[in-house]
Coordinates of C-alpha atoms in Angstrom, one line a residue:
Chain J
M1 CA 31.3 105.3 118.5
C2 CA 30.7 103.3 115.2
G3 CA 32.7 100.5 113.4
I4 CA 33.7 100.8 110.1
A5 CA 34.7 97.7 107.7
G6 CA 36.5 97.6 104.3
L7 CA 37.8 94.7 102.4
F8 CA 39.5 94.9 98.9
G9 CA 40.1 91.1 97.5
K10 CA 43.5 90.9 95.5
S11 CA 43.0 86.9 95.3
P12 CA 40.1 84.2 95.6
V13 CA 41.2 83.6 99.0
V14 CA 39.4 86.4 99.5
T15 CA 37.0 87.3 96.7
E16 CA 35.4 83.8 96.9
H17 CA 34.6 84.4 100.6
L18 CA 33.6 88.1 100.4
G19 CA 30.6 87.9 102.4
E20 CA 32.1 85.3 105.0
H21 CA 35.3 87.7 105.8
L22 CA 33.3 91.0 106.1
G23 CA 30.9 89.3 108.3
A24 CA 33.5 88.4 110.6
M25 CA 34.8 91.8 110.6
L26 CA 31.4 93.3 111.5
S27 CA 31.0 90.9 114.2
K28 CA 34.0 91.9 115.5
L29 CA 32.8 95.7 115.7
S30 CA 29.4 94.9 117.3
D31 CA 30.1 96.4 120.2
R32 CA 31.2 99.6 118.7
G33 CA 27.9 99.9 117.0
P34 CA 25.5 97.6 118.6
D35 CA 22.0 99.8 117.0
S36 CA 22.5 98.7 113.2
A37 CA 24.5 97.2 110.7
G38 CA 25.0 97.9 106.6
V39 CA 27.3 96.4 103.8
A40 CA 27.9 97.1 100.5
F41 CA 29.1 94.5 97.9
Y42 CA 30.5 95.3 94.6
R43 CA 30.0 92.1 92.5
D44 CA 28.3 90.4 89.4
P45 CA 28.2 93.7 87.3
A46 CA 25.0 94.2 85.3
P47 CA 25.3 93.6 81.4
A48 CA 25.8 97.0 79.4
G49 CA 22.8 99.1 79.6
A50 CA 21.1 97.6 82.3
T51 CA 21.1 98.8 86.1
K52 CA 21.4 97.0 89.5
V53 CA 19.4 98.4 92.0
S54 CA 19.0 97.4 95.9
L55 CA 15.4 97.9 97.2
F56 CA 14.1 98.1 100.9
S57 CA 10.8 96.8 102.0
P58 CA 9.6 97.8 105.4
D59 CA 6.8 95.3 105.0
P60 CA 8.5 91.8 106.1
H61 CA 5.8 90.0 103.9
Y62 CA 6.4 92.5 100.8
E63 CA 5.6 90.5 97.6
W64 CA 8.7 91.4 95.3
G65 CA 7.1 89.4 92.3
H66 CA 4.7 92.5 91.5
V67 CA 7.9 94.5 91.1
R68 CA 9.4 91.9 89.0
D69 CA 6.4 91.9 86.8
G70 CA 6.3 95.3 86.6
L71 CA 9.4 95.8 85.5
A72 CA 9.0 92.8 83.0
T73 CA 6.7 94.7 81.6
A74 CA 8.0 98.5 81.5
F75 CA 11.6 97.0 80.2
G76 CA 11.4 93.7 79.1
G77 CA 13.7 90.9 80.4
D78 CA 13.5 88.5 83.3
P79 CA 14.3 90.7 86.3
E80 CA 14.3 88.1 88.8
P81 CA 15.2 89.4 92.2
E82 CA 17.5 88.2 94.6
V83 CA 15.8 88.3 97.7
R84 CA 17.8 88.8 101.4
A85 CA 15.5 90.0 104.3
S86 CA 14.1 93.2 104.0
H87 CA 15.9 93.8 100.6
A88 CA 15.6 92.8 97.2
V89 CA 18.6 93.5 94.1
F90 CA 17.2 93.6 90.9
V91 CA 18.8 94.0 87.3
V92 CA 16.8 96.3 85.6
D93 CA 17.6 96.7 81.8
A94 CA 17.3 100.6 81.5
D95 CA 19.7 103.1 82.7
A96 CA 19.9 104.1 86.2
D97 CA 17.7 107.3 85.6
R98 CA 14.8 105.3 83.7
A99 CA 15.2 102.5 86.2
Q100 CA 15.0 104.9 89.5
E101 CA 12.4 106.9 88.0
W102 CA 10.1 104.3 87.4
L103 CA 10.6 102.5 91.0
R104 CA 10.2 106.0 92.5
E105 CA 6.7 106.4 90.5
R106 CA 5.2 103.1 90.5
H107 CA 6.8 101.8 94.0
P108 CA 7.1 104.9 96.4
E109 CA 6.1 102.5 99.6
L110 CA 10.4 101.1 98.6
R111 CA 13.3 102.7 99.0
I112 CA 16.1 102.5 96.6
M113 CA 19.5 101.8 98.9
S114 CA 21.5 101.8 96.0
A115 CA 21.7 101.9 91.8
G116 CA 24.9 101.2 89.6
E117 CA 26.6 98.4 87.4
R118 CA 28.0 96.6 90.6
I119 CA 27.1 97.8 94.2
E120 CA 24.4 96.0 96.5
I121 CA 23.5 97.7 99.7
Y122 CA 21.8 95.9 102.8
K123 CA 21.3 98.0 106.3
E124 CA 19.0 97.5 108.9
A125 CA 18.4 98.3 112.7
G126 CA 19.7 95.7 115.2
L127 CA 22.5 93.6 116.5
P128 CA 25.3 93.6 113.5
T129 CA 25.9 90.0 114.6
D130 CA 22.2 89.1 114.1
F131 CA 22.7 91.3 110.7
V132 CA 25.1 89.1 109.6
A133 CA 23.1 85.7 109.7
R134 CA 19.8 87.3 108.7
F135 CA 21.2 88.4 105.6
A136 CA 23.3 85.4 104.8
L137 CA 26.4 87.4 104.0
E138 CA 28.6 84.0 104.1
D139 CA 27.0 83.3 100.7
I140 CA 28.3 86.9 99.3
Q141 CA 31.3 86.8 96.7
G142 CA 32.8 89.6 94.9
S143 CA 35.7 92.1 94.5
H144 CA 35.1 94.4 97.5
A145 CA 32.9 95.2 100.4
L146 CA 32.0 98.1 102.9
G147 CA 30.5 97.3 106.1
H148 CA 29.7 100.0 108.9
T149 CA 28.1 99.2 112.6
R150 CA 26.3 102.3 114.2
M151 CA 25.8 103.5 117.7
A152 CA 23.8 106.5 117.1
T153 CA 24.7 109.9 118.9
E154 CA 22.8 112.3 116.7
S155 CA 19.2 111.2 115.0
R156 CA 17.0 108.2 115.3
V157 CA 17.8 104.2 114.5
T158 CA 16.1 103.2 111.9
T159 CA 17.3 101.4 108.6
Q160 CA 17.2 104.5 106.5
H161 CA 19.3 106.0 109.4
S162 CA 21.8 103.0 109.0
H163 CA 25.2 103.4 107.1
P164 CA 26.3 102.7 104.0
F165 CA 24.7 105.9 102.5
S166 CA 24.5 105.8 98.3
T167 CA 26.3 109.1 97.1
G168 CA 25.8 108.4 93.6
L169 CA 26.1 105.4 90.8
D170 CA 28.2 102.6 92.6
L171 CA 29.2 105.1 94.9
C172 CA 28.6 105.0 98.9
L173 CA 29.9 106.1 102.2
V174 CA 30.0 104.9 105.9
H175 CA 30.9 107.1 108.3
N176 CA 32.6 107.2 111.8
G177 CA 32.0 110.5 113.6
S178 CA 29.9 113.3 113.8
L179 CA 29.4 116.5 111.8
S180 CA 28.4 119.9 113.4
N181 CA 27.7 122.0 110.5
H182 CA 25.4 119.1 108.6
N183 CA 21.9 121.4 109.0
R184 CA 23.2 124.4 107.5
L185 CA 24.8 122.2 105.0
R186 CA 22.0 120.2 104.3
L187 CA 20.1 123.7 103.5
E188 CA 22.2 124.8 101.2
L189 CA 22.7 121.3 99.4
Q190 CA 18.9 121.3 99.1
R191 CA 19.0 125.0 97.3
E192 CA 21.4 123.2 94.8
G193 CA 18.4 120.5 94.3
M194 CA 19.6 117.8 96.8
T195 CA 17.2 115.9 98.4
F196 CA 17.5 114.0 101.8
Q197 CA 15.6 111.0 103.3
T198 CA 16.5 111.6 107.1
D199 CA 18.0 114.1 109.2
N200 CA 21.5 112.2 109.3
D201 CA 24.7 113.9 109.4
T202 CA 26.2 111.4 107.0
E203 CA 23.8 111.4 105.0
V204 CA 24.8 115.1 104.6
A205 CA 28.3 114.3 103.8
A206 CA 27.1 111.7 101.2
G207 CA 24.7 114.4 99.5
Y208 CA 27.9 116.9 99.5
L209 CA 30.1 114.0 97.8
T210 CA 27.2 113.3 95.3
W211 CA 26.6 117.2 94.6
R212 CA 30.4 117.5 94.2
L213 CA 30.6 114.6 92.1
R214 CA 27.5 115.7 89.8
E215 CA 29.1 119.3 89.5
G216 CA 31.9 117.5 87.7
A217 CA 34.6 116.9 90.6
S218 CA 36.6 113.8 90.8
L219 CA 36.3 111.3 93.6
R220 CA 39.8 112.9 94.9
E221 CA 38.2 116.3 94.6
A222 CA 35.1 116.0 96.3
L223 CA 36.7 114.0 99.3
E224 CA 39.4 116.6 99.7
G225 CA 36.7 119.3 99.2
S226 CA 35.1 117.6 102.3
L227 CA 38.1 118.6 104.3
R228 CA 37.3 122.0 103.9
D229 CA 33.5 121.8 104.2
L230 CA 32.9 119.7 106.4
D231 CA 33.2 120.4 109.9
G232 CA 33.0 117.8 112.7
F233 CA 34.7 114.4 113.3
F234 CA 35.0 112.0 110.8
T235 CA 36.6 108.8 109.3
F236 CA 35.2 107.9 106.0
A237 CA 35.2 104.9 104.1
V238 CA 33.9 105.5 100.2
G239 CA 33.1 102.7 98.2
T240 CA 33.3 102.7 94.4
A241 CA 32.8 100.8 91.5
D242 CA 36.8 99.9 91.5
G243 CA 38.0 99.8 94.9
F244 CA 37.6 102.1 98.0
A245 CA 39.0 105.2 99.7
V246 CA 39.6 106.2 103.2
L247 CA 39.9 109.8 104.7
R248 CA 40.3 110.9 108.2
D249 CA 39.6 114.3 109.3
P250 CA 42.4 116.8 110.2
I251 CA 42.0 115.8 113.9
A252 CA 41.8 112.4 113.3
C253 CA 40.4 111.6 116.7
K254 CA 38.2 108.8 115.1
P255 CA 40.3 105.6 114.6
A256 CA 41.4 103.4 111.6
V257 CA 43.7 101.1 110.9
L258 CA 44.9 99.9 107.6
A259 CA 46.4 96.4 106.6
E260 CA 47.4 94.8 103.6
T261 CA 48.9 91.3 102.4
D262 CA 49.3 89.8 99.0
D263 CA 45.7 88.4 99.1
W264 CA 43.8 91.6 100.7
V265 CA 43.9 95.1 101.7
A266 CA 41.6 96.1 104.8
M267 CA 40.7 98.9 106.5
A268 CA 38.6 98.8 110.3
S269 CA 38.2 100.9 113.3
E270 CA 40.3 98.7 115.1
Y271 CA 43.0 95.9 114.5
R272 CA 40.6 93.1 116.0
A273 CA 38.1 93.5 113.3
I274 CA 41.4 92.8 110.7
A275 CA 42.8 89.9 113.1
V276 CA 40.1 87.7 111.6
L277 CA 41.3 87.7 108.1
P278 CA 43.0 85.1 106.6
G279 CA 47.2 85.8 107.2
A280 CA 46.7 88.9 109.1
E281 CA 49.1 88.0 111.7
H282 CA 51.7 88.7 108.9
A283 CA 50.0 91.7 107.5
T284 CA 51.4 95.3 106.9
V285 CA 49.6 97.2 109.2
W286 CA 49.7 101.4 109.8
E287 CA 47.6 103.7 110.8
P288 CA 46.3 106.4 108.1
A289 CA 47.5 109.9 108.2
P290 CA 45.2 112.6 109.3
A291 CA 43.6 114.6 106.3
T292 CA 44.9 112.5 103.7
L293 CA 43.5 110.3 101.1
Y294 CA 44.1 106.7 100.8
V295 CA 42.8 104.9 97.6
W296 CA 42.6 101.4 96.5
E297 CA 41.3 100.5 92.9
R298 CA 41.6 97.3 90.9
A299 CA 43.5 98.9 88.1
L300 CA 46.0 99.9 90.7
V301 CA 47.1 96.7 92.3
Chain R
M1 CA 75.3 76.2 146.7
A2 CA 71.9 76.1 145.1
T3 CA 71.6 76.0 141.5
R4 CA 70.0 79.1 140.0
T5 CA 67.4 78.5 137.6
E6 CA 64.9 80.7 135.1
P7 CA 61.9 81.1 136.2
A8 CA 59.2 79.1 134.3
V9 CA 57.4 81.2 131.7
E10 CA 53.5 80.7 132.4
V11 CA 51.9 80.6 128.8
V12 CA 48.3 82.3 128.5
D13 CA 47.0 81.7 125.0
L14 CA 43.9 84.2 124.7
E15 CA 42.3 82.3 121.8
R16 CA 41.3 80.0 124.9
T17 CA 41.7 81.8 128.2
P18 CA 39.0 84.6 128.4
L19 CA 41.0 88.0 128.6
R20 CA 39.4 88.9 132.1
E21 CA 41.0 85.6 133.7
L22 CA 44.3 86.6 132.3
N23 CA 43.9 90.4 134.0
H24 CA 42.2 88.8 137.2
R25 CA 45.5 86.3 137.4
L26 CA 47.7 89.3 136.9
H27 CA 46.4 91.4 139.7
A28 CA 46.6 88.1 142.4
P29 CA 48.3 89.6 145.2
A30 CA 50.1 86.4 145.7
D31 CA 51.7 83.7 143.8
V32 CA 51.9 85.4 140.5
P33 CA 54.8 84.2 138.3
E34 CA 57.6 86.2 137.4
R35 CA 57.3 85.5 133.5
W36 CA 54.4 85.7 131.7
R37 CA 54.1 85.2 127.9
V38 CA 50.7 86.1 126.4
V39 CA 49.9 84.7 122.7
N40 CA 47.1 85.1 120.2
P41 CA 46.1 88.8 121.7
G42 CA 44.2 89.4 118.2
G43 CA 44.3 93.0 118.8
R44 CA 42.1 92.8 122.2
H45 CA 41.4 96.1 124.1
A46 CA 42.8 96.1 127.8
I47 CA 45.5 93.7 127.9
A48 CA 47.7 93.4 131.2
V49 CA 46.2 96.4 132.7
G50 CA 46.3 97.2 136.3
V51 CA 49.6 95.0 137.3
D52 CA 51.1 95.9 140.3
A53 CA 54.1 93.5 140.7
P54 CA 57.8 93.3 139.4
I55 CA 56.8 90.9 136.7
E56 CA 57.9 90.6 132.9
V57 CA 54.9 90.0 130.8
D58 CA 55.7 89.3 126.7
V59 CA 52.8 89.8 124.4
E60 CA 53.4 87.9 121.5
G61 CA 51.3 90.0 118.3
H62 CA 49.1 93.2 117.8
V63 CA 46.9 94.8 120.9
G64 CA 44.2 96.8 121.0
Y65 CA 43.3 99.8 123.3
Y66 CA 44.8 100.7 126.8
C67 CA 47.5 97.8 126.7
A68 CA 49.4 98.2 130.1
G69 CA 47.5 100.7 131.2
M70 CA 48.1 102.1 135.1
N71 CA 51.2 99.7 134.8
Q72 CA 53.3 99.6 138.2
Q73 CA 56.3 97.9 138.9
A74 CA 56.2 95.3 135.7
T75 CA 57.9 95.2 132.9
I76 CA 55.2 94.6 129.8
R77 CA 56.7 94.1 126.2
V78 CA 54.3 93.8 122.9
H79 CA 56.0 92.4 120.1
G80 CA 53.5 93.9 117.8
N81 CA 51.8 97.4 117.3
C82 CA 49.6 98.9 119.7
G83 CA 46.2 100.6 119.7
V84 CA 45.1 103.7 121.5
G85 CA 46.2 104.8 125.0
V86 CA 49.0 102.3 125.6
A87 CA 50.4 102.4 129.0
E88 CA 48.2 105.0 130.0
N89 CA 48.6 106.4 133.5
M90 CA 51.7 104.5 133.8
M91 CA 52.8 104.8 137.4
S92 CA 56.1 102.9 137.2
G93 CA 58.0 100.0 135.6
S94 CA 58.3 100.0 132.0
V95 CA 56.6 99.1 128.5
V96 CA 58.1 98.2 125.3
V97 CA 56.2 98.3 121.9
D98 CA 58.2 96.6 119.1
G99 CA 55.9 98.0 116.3
N100 CA 53.8 101.4 116.0
A101 CA 51.4 103.0 118.8
S102 CA 48.3 104.3 117.9
Q103 CA 47.0 107.7 119.4
S104 CA 47.7 109.1 122.9
A105 CA 50.7 106.9 123.7
G106 CA 51.5 107.4 127.1
A107 CA 48.8 109.6 128.0
T108 CA 49.0 111.1 131.4
G109 CA 51.6 108.6 132.4
R110 CA 52.7 109.3 136.1
G111 CA 56.3 107.5 136.0
G112 CA 58.3 104.8 134.5
L113 CA 59.4 104.1 131.0
L114 CA 57.4 103.6 127.7
V115 CA 59.5 103.0 124.9
I116 CA 58.3 102.7 121.1
R117 CA 60.6 101.3 118.5
G118 CA 58.3 102.1 115.9
D119 CA 56.0 105.2 115.3
A120 CA 53.7 106.9 117.4
S121 CA 50.4 108.6 115.8
S122 CA 48.9 111.7 117.4
R123 CA 49.0 112.7 120.8
C124 CA 51.9 110.9 122.1
G125 CA 52.5 111.5 125.2
I126 CA 48.9 114.1 126.1
S127 CA 49.2 115.4 129.5
M128 CA 52.0 113.3 130.7
K129 CA 53.0 113.8 134.4
G130 CA 56.4 112.3 135.2
A131 CA 56.5 109.6 132.8
D132 CA 59.2 109.2 130.6
I133 CA 58.7 108.5 126.5
V134 CA 61.1 107.6 124.1
V135 CA 59.9 106.6 120.5
R136 CA 62.4 105.4 118.2
G137 CA 60.5 106.6 115.3
S138 CA 58.2 109.7 114.7
V139 CA 55.3 111.0 116.5
G140 CA 51.9 112.6 115.3
H141 CA 50.2 115.9 115.6
M142 CA 49.5 117.2 119.3
S143 CA 52.0 115.4 120.9
A144 CA 52.9 116.4 124.7
F145 CA 49.7 118.5 124.4
M146 CA 49.4 119.9 128.1
A147 CA 52.4 117.6 129.2
Q148 CA 53.0 118.5 132.7
K149 CA 56.3 116.6 133.8
G150 CA 58.6 114.1 132.5
C151 CA 60.5 113.7 129.2
L152 CA 59.3 112.9 125.7
L153 CA 62.6 112.0 123.5
V154 CA 61.7 111.4 120.1
C155 CA 64.3 110.1 117.7
G156 CA 62.3 110.6 113.9
D157 CA 60.0 114.1 113.5
A158 CA 57.3 115.2 115.3
G159 CA 53.8 116.6 113.8
D160 CA 52.1 119.6 114.0
A161 CA 51.5 121.7 117.5
L162 CA 54.2 119.7 119.3
G163 CA 53.7 120.6 123.2
D164 CA 50.9 122.6 122.8
S165 CA 49.7 124.3 126.3
I166 CA 52.8 122.6 127.7
Y167 CA 53.8 123.1 131.6
E168 CA 57.0 121.3 132.7
A169 CA 57.8 118.3 130.6
R170 CA 61.1 118.3 128.7
L171 CA 60.7 117.6 125.2
Y172 CA 63.6 116.3 122.7
V173 CA 63.2 115.8 119.0
R174 CA 65.8 114.9 116.9
G175 CA 64.2 115.2 113.3
Q176 CA 62.0 118.1 111.9
V177 CA 59.1 119.8 114.0
A178 CA 56.3 120.5 111.8
S179 CA 55.0 123.2 114.0
L180 CA 55.4 124.2 117.8
G181 CA 51.8 124.5 119.7
A182 CA 50.8 127.0 121.9
D183 CA 53.4 128.4 124.2
C184 CA 55.6 125.9 123.0
V185 CA 59.4 127.2 122.3
E186 CA 63.1 126.0 121.4
K187 CA 65.4 126.1 124.1
E188 CA 69.0 125.6 124.4
L189 CA 70.3 122.2 124.8
R190 CA 72.8 122.6 127.8
D191 CA 75.2 119.7 128.8
E192 CA 72.4 118.7 131.6
H193 CA 70.1 117.9 129.1
A194 CA 72.7 116.1 126.8
A195 CA 73.1 113.7 129.8
E196 CA 69.6 113.5 130.3
V197 CA 68.9 112.6 127.0
R198 CA 72.2 110.1 126.8
A199 CA 70.3 108.4 129.7
L200 CA 67.0 108.3 128.3
L201 CA 68.6 106.3 125.1
E202 CA 70.6 104.2 127.4
R203 CA 67.3 103.1 129.3
A204 CA 65.7 102.4 126.2
G205 CA 68.1 100.4 124.3
I206 CA 69.1 102.7 121.7
D207 CA 72.8 103.3 121.1
D208 CA 73.0 104.4 117.1
V209 CA 71.9 107.7 117.9
D210 CA 73.8 110.5 119.3
A211 CA 72.9 113.0 121.9
S212 CA 73.9 116.3 120.5
E213 CA 71.6 115.7 117.3
F214 CA 68.6 116.4 119.5
R215 CA 66.8 119.6 119.9
R216 CA 65.3 120.6 123.0
Y217 CA 61.6 122.2 123.6
G218 CA 59.9 123.4 126.4
S219 CA 57.3 126.0 127.7
A220 CA 57.6 129.7 127.5
R221 CA 55.3 130.0 130.4
E222 CA 53.6 132.6 129.0
L223 CA 50.3 131.1 129.6
Y224 CA 50.6 130.4 133.2
N225 CA 48.8 133.2 134.3
F226 CA 46.2 135.5 133.4
H227 CA 47.4 138.6 132.4
I228 CA 44.7 141.7 132.9
D229 CA 46.3 143.6 129.9
H230 CA 44.6 141.0 127.7
A231 CA 41.1 140.9 129.0
G232 CA 40.3 142.8 126.1
D233 CA 41.1 139.9 123.9
F234 CA 38.6 137.7 125.0

């Protein structure tokens, strides 16, 4: 069992309090996934030509200033990090490939959680309600966000095993369910040049989407391909720079609820995580059909 | 002559009263008020489960999983949507949902009546054992899977694999059936079946649908016994 939450703001009622609302949703999903929690926020786009990266350090006393100084020397500018608990977000004055290559080479002790124009990922082992407070989610504004609470069934409980998983620039995946062909698929994707940080099944699904997108598929094609190529149970929520998508496997035994008002679109594993949103009692509420892709993007709303 | 008065309604606000306290009071053997109104359900799970008294409970809003599970005698109305497993294993009484129901509505029910005024999603009536279920809208895939006894009546459409591995439950569908499951076949709607459909519609308070518009589905009874002739197929 895990919990998923997605929130897409259509008005300042939600976008100005995005972190507060997503935090409330995650807290309601705490008992679906007490092992760890994670979020992806889409906000504050980096200037053209620059890249926003989210970094994780397992060292609680890590000196982020060293990274800042190195980035300033290598790429110029003033990359002052925004630090939240074990994570820091930098805006690097370089394209995503160069920024990530430099970070991997100079700071192998760090993990790159996400990269892109807008995305920020924070995730950590521990109780979701503690995570919400520790990462001060209530301060965060933004256009849309995804969250996850994890009850591990197939691999260890660590920061790296937590969701969301990055699936490329400004893309991420959260998952409720379990995949049964992930070991074979991981081998096949490794042959295609993909690399994996953990033995987690969801990371393979993320890697699959990344690979399909790299090969030229649209997000819709990649997700519809997952219905054929992934064996197992899943409700997926995928974050993009412009919105999010929801997909359930054809058997659809992992829950999902969608709801919409004039101010927001939300998805969650259970309605009680939506009930905390403003005006939820008057929302249109429905259950997404199996094997059917639902997409919200800013351009469409 | 004594003046007959409406029984007082006991109002419970789940924003203020713990759910466990509500269910504990509903289970009290004596001194249970006849009428209850539950407000601010907020999608909580297991609201009004295990009631065994001839009382009426109105829940004002959306509920989570297993609402009204194991119901006996009570009439429980949900003025909203339901999560997974509404009225699962109902023994008697009735449960009425104004909105939609999620998966496994009425699962394993042995008696009583479940009415869903909206749609029910997948596995509606899975393993039902004698309860009756009336859905004003449509049902999702794998509905009436291994259904043993009772009736599932659907005024709209049914999803894939309706009645897979069905035993002796009777299925009535007015709209399209996406596909039938293993050993489920269409059967003739004879007069006694039309009468049964009429009775179900009446019990559910549906008066704008004609019994003759339904088609009947049930078990071909081909999976009941192991055929030695098929041993090589396994």
